Short mmCIF file of C-alpha atoms in Angstrom, two decimals:
data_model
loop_
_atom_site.label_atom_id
_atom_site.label_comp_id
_atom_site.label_asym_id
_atom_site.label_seq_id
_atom_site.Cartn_x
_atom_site.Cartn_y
_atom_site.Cartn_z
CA UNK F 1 127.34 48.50 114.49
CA UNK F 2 127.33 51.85 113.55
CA UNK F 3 128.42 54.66 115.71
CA UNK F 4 125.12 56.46 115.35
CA UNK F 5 123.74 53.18 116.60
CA UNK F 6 125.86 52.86 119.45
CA UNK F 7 125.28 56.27 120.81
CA UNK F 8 121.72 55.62 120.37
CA UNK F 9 121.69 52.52 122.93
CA UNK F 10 124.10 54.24 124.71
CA UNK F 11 121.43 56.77 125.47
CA UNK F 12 118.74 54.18 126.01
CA UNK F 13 120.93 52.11 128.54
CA UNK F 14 121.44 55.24 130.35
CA UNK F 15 118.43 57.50 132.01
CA UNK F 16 120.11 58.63 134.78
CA UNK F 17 123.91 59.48 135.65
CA UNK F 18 124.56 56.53 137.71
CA UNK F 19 123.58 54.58 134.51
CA UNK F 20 126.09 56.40 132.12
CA UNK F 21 128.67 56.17 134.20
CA UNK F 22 128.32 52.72 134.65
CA UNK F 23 128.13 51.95 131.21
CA UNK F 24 131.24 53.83 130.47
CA UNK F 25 132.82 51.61 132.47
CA UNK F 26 131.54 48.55 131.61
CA UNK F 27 133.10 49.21 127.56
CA UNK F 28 135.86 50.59 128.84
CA UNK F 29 136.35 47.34 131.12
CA UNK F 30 135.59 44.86 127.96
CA UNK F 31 137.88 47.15 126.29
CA UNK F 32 140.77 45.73 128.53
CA UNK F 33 140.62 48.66 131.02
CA UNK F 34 140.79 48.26 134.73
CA UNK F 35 138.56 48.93 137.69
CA UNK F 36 140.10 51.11 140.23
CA UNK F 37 138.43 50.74 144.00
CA UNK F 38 139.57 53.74 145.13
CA UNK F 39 140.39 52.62 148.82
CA UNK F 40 143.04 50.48 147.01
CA UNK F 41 146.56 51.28 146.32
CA UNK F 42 146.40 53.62 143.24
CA UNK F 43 147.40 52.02 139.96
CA UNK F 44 149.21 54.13 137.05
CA UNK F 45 150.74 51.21 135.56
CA UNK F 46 150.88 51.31 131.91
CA UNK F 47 147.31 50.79 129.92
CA UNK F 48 143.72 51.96 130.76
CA UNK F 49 142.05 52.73 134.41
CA UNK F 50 138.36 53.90 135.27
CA UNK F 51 136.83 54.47 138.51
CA UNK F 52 133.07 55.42 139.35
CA UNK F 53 132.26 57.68 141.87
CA UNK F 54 128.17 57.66 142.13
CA UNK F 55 127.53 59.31 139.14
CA UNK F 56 130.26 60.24 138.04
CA UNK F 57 133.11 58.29 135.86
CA UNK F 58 136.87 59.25 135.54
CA UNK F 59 139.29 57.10 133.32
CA UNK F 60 143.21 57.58 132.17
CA UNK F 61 145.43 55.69 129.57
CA UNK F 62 148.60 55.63 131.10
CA UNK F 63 151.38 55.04 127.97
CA UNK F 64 154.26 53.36 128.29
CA UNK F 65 157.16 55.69 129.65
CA UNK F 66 155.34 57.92 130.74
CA UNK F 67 156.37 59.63 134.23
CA UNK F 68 156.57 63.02 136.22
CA UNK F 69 157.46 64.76 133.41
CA UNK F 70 154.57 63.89 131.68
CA UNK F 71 151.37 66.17 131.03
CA UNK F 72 147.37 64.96 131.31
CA UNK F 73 145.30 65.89 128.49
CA UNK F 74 142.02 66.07 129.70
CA UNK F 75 138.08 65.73 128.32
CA UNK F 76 135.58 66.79 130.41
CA UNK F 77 131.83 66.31 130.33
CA UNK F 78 128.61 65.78 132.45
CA UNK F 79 126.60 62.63 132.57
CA UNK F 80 123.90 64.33 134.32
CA UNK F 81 120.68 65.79 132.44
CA UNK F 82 117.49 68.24 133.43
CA UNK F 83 114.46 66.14 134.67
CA UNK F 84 112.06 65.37 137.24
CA UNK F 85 113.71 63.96 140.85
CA UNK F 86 111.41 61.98 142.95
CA UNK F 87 110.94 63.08 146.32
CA UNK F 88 112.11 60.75 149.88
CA UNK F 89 108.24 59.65 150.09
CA UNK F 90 107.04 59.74 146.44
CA UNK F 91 103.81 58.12 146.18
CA UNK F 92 100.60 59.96 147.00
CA UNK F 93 96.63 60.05 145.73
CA UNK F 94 94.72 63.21 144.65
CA UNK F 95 91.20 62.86 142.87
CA UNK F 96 91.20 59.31 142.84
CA UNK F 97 94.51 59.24 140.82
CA UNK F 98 98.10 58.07 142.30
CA UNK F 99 100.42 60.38 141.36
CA UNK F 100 104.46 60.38 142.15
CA UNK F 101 105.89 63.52 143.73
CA UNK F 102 108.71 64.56 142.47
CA UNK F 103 110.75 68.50 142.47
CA UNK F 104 112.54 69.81 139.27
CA UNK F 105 116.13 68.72 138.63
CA UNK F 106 117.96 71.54 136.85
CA UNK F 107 116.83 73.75 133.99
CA UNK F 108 114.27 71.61 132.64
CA UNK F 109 112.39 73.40 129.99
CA UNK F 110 108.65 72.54 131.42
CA UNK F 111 106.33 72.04 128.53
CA UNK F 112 108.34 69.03 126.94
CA UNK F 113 107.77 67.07 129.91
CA UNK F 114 104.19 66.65 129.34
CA UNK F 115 102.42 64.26 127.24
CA UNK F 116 104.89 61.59 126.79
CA UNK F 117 105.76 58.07 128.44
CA UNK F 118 108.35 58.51 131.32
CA UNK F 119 110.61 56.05 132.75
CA UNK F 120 112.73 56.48 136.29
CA UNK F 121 115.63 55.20 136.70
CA UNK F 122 118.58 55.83 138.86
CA UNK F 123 120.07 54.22 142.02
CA UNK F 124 118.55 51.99 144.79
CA UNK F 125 120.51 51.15 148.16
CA UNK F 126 118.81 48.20 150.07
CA UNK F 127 118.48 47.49 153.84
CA UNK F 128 121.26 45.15 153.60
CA UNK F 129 123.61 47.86 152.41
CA UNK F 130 123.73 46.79 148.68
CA UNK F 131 123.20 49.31 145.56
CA UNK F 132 121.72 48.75 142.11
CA UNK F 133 120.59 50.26 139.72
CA UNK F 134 116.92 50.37 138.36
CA UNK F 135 115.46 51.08 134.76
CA UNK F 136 111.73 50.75 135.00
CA UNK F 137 110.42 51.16 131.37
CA UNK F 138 107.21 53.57 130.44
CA UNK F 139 105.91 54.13 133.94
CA UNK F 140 104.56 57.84 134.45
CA UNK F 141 103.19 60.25 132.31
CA UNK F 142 102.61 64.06 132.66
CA UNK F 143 98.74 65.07 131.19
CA UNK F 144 98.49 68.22 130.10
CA UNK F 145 95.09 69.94 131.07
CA UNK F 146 92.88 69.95 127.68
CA UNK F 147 92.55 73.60 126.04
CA UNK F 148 88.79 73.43 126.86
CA UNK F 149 89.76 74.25 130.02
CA UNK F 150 92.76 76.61 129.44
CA UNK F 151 92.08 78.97 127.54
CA UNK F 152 95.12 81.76 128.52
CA UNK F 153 97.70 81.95 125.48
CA UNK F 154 100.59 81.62 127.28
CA UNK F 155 101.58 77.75 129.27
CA UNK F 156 102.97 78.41 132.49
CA UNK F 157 102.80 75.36 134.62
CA UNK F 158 103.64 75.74 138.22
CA UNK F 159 106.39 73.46 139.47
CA UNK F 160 104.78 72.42 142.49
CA UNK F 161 101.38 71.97 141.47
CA UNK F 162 101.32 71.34 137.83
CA UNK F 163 105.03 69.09 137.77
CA UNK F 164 103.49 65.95 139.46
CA UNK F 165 103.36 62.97 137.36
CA UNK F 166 100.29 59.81 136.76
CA UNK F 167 101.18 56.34 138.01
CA UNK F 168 97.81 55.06 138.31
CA UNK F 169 94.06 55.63 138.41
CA UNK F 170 91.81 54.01 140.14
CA UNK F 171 94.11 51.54 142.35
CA UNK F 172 95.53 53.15 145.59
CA UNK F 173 97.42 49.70 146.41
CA UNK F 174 99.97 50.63 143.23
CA UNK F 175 103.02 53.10 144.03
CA UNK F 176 105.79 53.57 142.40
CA UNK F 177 108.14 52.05 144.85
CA UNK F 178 106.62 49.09 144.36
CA UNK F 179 107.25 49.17 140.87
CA UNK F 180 110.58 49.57 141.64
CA UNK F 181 110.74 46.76 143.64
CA UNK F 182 109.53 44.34 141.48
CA UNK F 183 111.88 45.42 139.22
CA UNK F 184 114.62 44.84 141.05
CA UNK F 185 113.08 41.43 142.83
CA UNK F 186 112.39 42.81 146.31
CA UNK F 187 110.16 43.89 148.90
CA UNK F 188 109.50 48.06 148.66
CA UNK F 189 110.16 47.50 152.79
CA UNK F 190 113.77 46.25 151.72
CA UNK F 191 114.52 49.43 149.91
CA UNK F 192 116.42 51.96 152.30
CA UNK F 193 116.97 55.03 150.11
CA UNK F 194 116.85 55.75 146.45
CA UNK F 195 118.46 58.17 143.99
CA UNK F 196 115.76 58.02 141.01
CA UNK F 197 114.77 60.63 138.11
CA UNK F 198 112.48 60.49 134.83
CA UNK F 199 113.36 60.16 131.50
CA UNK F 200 111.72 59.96 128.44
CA UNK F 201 111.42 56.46 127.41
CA UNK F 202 111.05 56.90 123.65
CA UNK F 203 114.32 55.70 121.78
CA UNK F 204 116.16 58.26 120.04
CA UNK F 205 115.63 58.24 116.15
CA UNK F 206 117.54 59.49 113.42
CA UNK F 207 116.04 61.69 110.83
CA UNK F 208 115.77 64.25 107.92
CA UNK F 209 115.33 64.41 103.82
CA UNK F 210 119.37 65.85 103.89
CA UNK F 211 121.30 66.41 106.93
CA UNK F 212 120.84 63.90 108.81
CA UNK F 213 119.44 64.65 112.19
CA UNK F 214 119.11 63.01 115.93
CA UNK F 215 116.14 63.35 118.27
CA UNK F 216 116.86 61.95 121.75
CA UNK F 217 116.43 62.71 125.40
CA UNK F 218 119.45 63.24 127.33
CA UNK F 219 121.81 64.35 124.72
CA UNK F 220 122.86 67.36 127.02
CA UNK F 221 125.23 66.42 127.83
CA UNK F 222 125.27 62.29 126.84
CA UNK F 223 126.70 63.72 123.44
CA UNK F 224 130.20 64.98 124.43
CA UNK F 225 130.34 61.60 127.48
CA UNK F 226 129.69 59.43 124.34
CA UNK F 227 132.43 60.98 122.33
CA UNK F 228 134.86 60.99 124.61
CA UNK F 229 134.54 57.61 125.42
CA UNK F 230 135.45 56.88 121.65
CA UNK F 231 138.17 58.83 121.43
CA UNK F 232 139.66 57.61 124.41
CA UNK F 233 138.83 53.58 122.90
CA UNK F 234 140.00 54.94 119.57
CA UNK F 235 143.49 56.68 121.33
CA UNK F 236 143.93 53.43 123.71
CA UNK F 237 143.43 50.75 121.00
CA UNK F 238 146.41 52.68 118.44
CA UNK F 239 148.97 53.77 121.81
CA UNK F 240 151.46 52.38 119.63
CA UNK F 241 151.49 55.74 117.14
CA UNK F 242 151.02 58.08 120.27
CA UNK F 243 154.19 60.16 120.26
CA UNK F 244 153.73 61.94 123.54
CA UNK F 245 154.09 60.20 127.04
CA UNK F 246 150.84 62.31 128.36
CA UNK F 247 148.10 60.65 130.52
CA UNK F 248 145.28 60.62 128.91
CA UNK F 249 142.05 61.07 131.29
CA UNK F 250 137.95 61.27 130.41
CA UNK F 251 136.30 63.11 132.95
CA UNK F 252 132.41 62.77 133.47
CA UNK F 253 130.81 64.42 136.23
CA UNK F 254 127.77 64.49 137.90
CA UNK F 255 125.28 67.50 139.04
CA UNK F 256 126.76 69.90 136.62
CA UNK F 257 123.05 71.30 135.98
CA UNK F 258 122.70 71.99 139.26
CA UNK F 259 125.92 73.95 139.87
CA UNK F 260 128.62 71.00 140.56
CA UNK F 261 128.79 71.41 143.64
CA UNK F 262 129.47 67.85 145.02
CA UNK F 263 131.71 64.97 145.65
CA UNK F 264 130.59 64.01 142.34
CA UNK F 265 130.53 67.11 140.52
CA UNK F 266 133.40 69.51 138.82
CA UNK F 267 133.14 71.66 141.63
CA UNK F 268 134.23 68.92 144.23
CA UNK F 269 137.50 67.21 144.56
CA UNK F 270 137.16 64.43 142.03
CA UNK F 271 139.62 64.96 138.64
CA UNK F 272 142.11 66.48 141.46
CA UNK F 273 142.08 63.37 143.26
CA UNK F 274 142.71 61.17 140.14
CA UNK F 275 145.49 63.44 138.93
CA UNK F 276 146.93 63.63 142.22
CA UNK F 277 147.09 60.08 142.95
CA UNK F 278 148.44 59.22 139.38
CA UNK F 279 151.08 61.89 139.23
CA UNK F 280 152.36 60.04 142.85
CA UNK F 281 151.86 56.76 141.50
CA UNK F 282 154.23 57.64 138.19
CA UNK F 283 156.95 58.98 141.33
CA UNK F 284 156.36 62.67 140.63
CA UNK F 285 156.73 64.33 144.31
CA UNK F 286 154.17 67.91 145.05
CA UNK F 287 156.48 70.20 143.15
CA UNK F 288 156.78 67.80 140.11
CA UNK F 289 152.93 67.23 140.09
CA UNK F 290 152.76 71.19 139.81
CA UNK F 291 154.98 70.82 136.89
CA UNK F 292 152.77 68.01 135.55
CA UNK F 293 149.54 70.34 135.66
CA UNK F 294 151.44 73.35 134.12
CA UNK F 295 152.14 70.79 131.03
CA UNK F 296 148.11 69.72 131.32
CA UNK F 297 145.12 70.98 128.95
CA UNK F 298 141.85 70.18 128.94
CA UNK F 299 139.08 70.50 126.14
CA UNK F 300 135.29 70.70 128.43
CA UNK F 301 132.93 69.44 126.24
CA UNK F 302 129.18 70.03 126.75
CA UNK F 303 125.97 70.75 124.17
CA UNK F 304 126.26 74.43 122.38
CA UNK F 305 123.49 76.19 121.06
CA UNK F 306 122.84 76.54 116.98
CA UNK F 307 120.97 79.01 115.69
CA UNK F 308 117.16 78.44 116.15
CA UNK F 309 115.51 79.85 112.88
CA UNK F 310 112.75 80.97 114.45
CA UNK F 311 114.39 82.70 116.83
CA UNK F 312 117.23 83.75 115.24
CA UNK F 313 117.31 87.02 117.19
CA UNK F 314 118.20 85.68 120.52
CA UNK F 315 122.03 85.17 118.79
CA UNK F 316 124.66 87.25 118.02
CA UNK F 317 124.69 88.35 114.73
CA UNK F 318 128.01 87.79 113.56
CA UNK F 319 127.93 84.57 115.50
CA UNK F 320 125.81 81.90 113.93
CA UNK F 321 126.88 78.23 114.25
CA UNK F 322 124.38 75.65 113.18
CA UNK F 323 123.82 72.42 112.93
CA UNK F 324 125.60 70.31 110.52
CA UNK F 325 128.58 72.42 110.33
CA UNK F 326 130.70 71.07 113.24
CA UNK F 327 131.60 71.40 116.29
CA UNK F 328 131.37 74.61 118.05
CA UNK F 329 134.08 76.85 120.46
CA UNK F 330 132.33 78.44 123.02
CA UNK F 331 133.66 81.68 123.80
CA UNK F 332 132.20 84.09 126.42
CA UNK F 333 134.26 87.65 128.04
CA UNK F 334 132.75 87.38 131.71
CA UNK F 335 134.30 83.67 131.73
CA UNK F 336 131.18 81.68 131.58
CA UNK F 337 133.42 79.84 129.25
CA UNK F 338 137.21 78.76 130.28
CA UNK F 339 137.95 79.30 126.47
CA UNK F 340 140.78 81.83 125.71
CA UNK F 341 143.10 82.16 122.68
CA UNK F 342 145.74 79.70 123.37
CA UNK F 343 143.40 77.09 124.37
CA UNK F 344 141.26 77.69 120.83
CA UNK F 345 144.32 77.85 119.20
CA UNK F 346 144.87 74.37 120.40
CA UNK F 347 141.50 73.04 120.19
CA UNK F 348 140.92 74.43 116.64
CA UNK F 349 144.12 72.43 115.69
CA UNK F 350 143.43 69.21 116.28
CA UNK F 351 140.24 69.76 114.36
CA UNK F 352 142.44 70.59 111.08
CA UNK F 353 144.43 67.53 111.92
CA UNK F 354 141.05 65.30 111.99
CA UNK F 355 139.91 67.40 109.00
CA UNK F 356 136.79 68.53 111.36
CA UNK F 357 134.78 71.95 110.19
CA UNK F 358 134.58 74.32 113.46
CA UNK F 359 132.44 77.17 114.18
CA UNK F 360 132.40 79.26 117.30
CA UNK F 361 129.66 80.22 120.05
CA UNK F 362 129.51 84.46 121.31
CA UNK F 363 126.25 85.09 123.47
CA UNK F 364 124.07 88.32 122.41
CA UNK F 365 125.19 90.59 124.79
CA UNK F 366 121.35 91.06 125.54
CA UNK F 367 120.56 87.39 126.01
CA UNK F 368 122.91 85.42 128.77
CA UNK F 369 124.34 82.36 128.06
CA UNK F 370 124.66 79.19 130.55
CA UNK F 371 127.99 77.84 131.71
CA UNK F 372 130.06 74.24 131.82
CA UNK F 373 132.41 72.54 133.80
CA UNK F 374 135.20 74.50 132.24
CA UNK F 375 135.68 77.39 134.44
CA UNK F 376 135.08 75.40 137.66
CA UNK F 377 137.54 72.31 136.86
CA UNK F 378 139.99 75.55 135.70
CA UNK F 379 139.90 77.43 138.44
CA UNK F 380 140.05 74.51 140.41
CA UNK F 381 143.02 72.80 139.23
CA UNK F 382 144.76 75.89 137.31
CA UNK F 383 144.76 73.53 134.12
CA UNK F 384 144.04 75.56 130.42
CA UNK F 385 140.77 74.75 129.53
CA UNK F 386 138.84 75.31 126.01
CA UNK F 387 134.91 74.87 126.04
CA UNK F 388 133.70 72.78 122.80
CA UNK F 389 130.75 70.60 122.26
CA UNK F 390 128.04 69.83 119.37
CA UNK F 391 125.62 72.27 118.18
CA UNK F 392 122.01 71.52 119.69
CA UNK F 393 118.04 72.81 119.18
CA UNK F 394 115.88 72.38 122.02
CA UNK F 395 118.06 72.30 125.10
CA UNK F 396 117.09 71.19 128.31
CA UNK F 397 114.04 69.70 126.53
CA UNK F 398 113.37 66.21 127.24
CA UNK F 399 114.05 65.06 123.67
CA UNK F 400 116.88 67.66 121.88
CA UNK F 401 118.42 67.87 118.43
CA UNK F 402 121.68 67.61 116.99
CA UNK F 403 123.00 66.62 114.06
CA UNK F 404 124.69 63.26 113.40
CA UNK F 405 127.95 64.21 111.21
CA UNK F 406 128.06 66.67 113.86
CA UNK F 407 128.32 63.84 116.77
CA UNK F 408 130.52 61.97 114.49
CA UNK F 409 133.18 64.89 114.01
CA UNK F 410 133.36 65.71 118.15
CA UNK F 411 134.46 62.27 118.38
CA UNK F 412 136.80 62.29 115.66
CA UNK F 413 138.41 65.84 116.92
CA UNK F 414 138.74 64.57 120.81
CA UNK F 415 140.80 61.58 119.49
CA UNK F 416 143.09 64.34 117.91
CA UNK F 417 143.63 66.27 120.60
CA UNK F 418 144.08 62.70 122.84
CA UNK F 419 146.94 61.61 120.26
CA UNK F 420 148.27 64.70 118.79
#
């Protein structure tokens, strides 16, 4: 199989964060990693680890030797991605249609929402205590009103109003819960709480008459989760040509679009805890685990903006990366970005060492840019950072761009920096 192919079903396997992280661990478990319950006695014993928290996934390759005067090299990404949440009590009727409730989940750019076949998936917890995870299919769809009756030039949708997708029409017994149930095989009754989003439920495709290009939901920020996960197969399955004793760790958090704030998220306690409890478990007492983070990096990689042609304004003009060109360094002076020279320096060699084109990311001073995990998991932890990730068109949309040599290099560079 192709890696183009794989990332593809790894973005159809996974519409909501609880899914990727799942199937992260999943390979990395058929890869010979092991599960870590994390109300077990920690494990840093040599070969691969992962441990799911909700949404989130965290694994490390422990090589042989390696000890408290060891470093972590770090990759850090989000598994979560801008859609439409559904509310506690999401079924309701209006006009003879039953429609699903649901608020707005991060930046989601509006308009791309509509008109298009919408799966929910996410996770279920039952009566009994027990949690799955659901993947409906094509369930919902968002209409948009027909231009007959709009006739104003600009689309401005209101959130509350305008957001709420069609289950039904005509047939007040459906709801969406109890498509959900059947799905799973139970009663709606038996379901206690629920965790559920859309997605699109179109496959991702690969296109173009020269560069080839990829059109999938979710790739913000499924591209960089995807990538790391190879590099840290690729690093794992060659350990034997590793010269460093460094742990090497894949972080993928949750909620990062909606500020990381969370047990799950970049802003909570997560990658600390892992480090912490595998710095201990390798004998390294609190003053040797310092030293361990002083010898740390970490390379936060999340979707980075090309140059839109249309809009080519809205970038800097010195600053143009685009797709098909390579990765990108994200660089920003108010620290939006964790990048600073040392930590490009570093990330910008390992690309030369996995022969990898770069290009770098500077806002327009007049247009602000977003921000990653980078400068929360740094000031968090006190670990150098460096903000990468592939070049994208149509952010935050339910079905973005990028380009697929583009995907391919990330990949390729992350394994570099893992084994370099």
């Amino acid at each position: 199989m192709s890696t183009t192919q794989d990332f593809l079903d790894f973005i159809a396997a996974s519409p909501s964060s609880y899914h990727a992280a799942e199937e992260v661990a999943r390979t990395l478990v058929d890869a010979g990693f092991s599960r870590q319950d994390e109300s077990a006695e920690w494990s840093a014993a040599p070969g691969g680890h992962v441990m799911v928290r909700g949404g989130a996934v965290m694994a490390w390759f422990v090589p042989e030797g390696a000890g408290p005067d060891s470093g972590f090299r770090i990759i850090g990404s989000h598994t979560d991605s801008p859609g439409l949440a559904l509310k506690p009590t999401p079924d309701f009727d209006s006009a003879g249609w039953q429609q699903v409730a649901v608020e707005v989940y991060g930046g989601v750019l509006l308009h791309s929402w509509f008109d298009r076949e919408l799966t929910v998936g996410g996770q279920v917890v039952l009566r009994d205590g027990t949690r799955h995870l659901v993947n409906t299919g094509p369930l919902l769809r968002l209409p948009s009103l027909a231009i007959h009756l709009y006739r104003k030039d600009e689309f401005k949708p209101d959130r509350q109003r305008h957001m709420q997708p069609v289950l039904s029409v005509g047939t007040p017994e459906t709801s969406v819960m109890g498509a959900v149930g059947k799905q799973l095989g139970v009663d709606p009754e038996d379901i206690a709480s629920f965790n559920l989003i859309t997605a699109d439920a179109q496959r991702g495709e690969v296109f173009g008459a020269g560069e080839k290009l990829i059109a999938a939901g979710r790739m913000d920020n499924l591209s960089s989760v995807h990538a790391s996960l190879r590099a840290l197969l690729a690093a794992a399955k060659n350990a034997d040509s590793i010269e460093h004793k460094d742990i090497l760790v894949m972080a993928a958090f949750d909620h990062e679009e909606v500020g990381s704030s969370s047990r799950y998220g970049a802003g909570g306690p997560i990658l600390g805890d892992i480090l912490t409890r595998t710095a201990r478990a390798l004998g390294a007492n609190e003053e040797q685990r310092f030293q361990m983070f002083a010898r740390s990096s970490c390379v936060s990689a999340d979707a980075a903006h090309s140059v839109h042609p249309n809009y080519a304004e809205k970038h800097d003009p010195t600053h143009h990366p685009i797709i098909g060109q390579g990765p990108v360094t994200k660089i920003n002076g108010n620290q939006r970005y964790a990048s600073d020279a040392n930590t490009v320096a570093l990330w910008e060699s390992a690309c030369r060492r996995a022969d990898v084109p770069v290009q770098r990311f500077v806002g327009n001073n007049d247009v602000p840019c977003g921000s990653t995990i980078g400068p929360i998991s740094a000031t968090r932890l006190g670990i150098p950072t460096v903000d990468v990730g592939v070049p994208m068109l149509s952010m935050h949309s339910a079905r973005e761009l990028v380009g697929e040599r583009d995907q391919l290099w990330l990949g390729n560079a992350l394994e570099a920096y893992l084994v370099g």
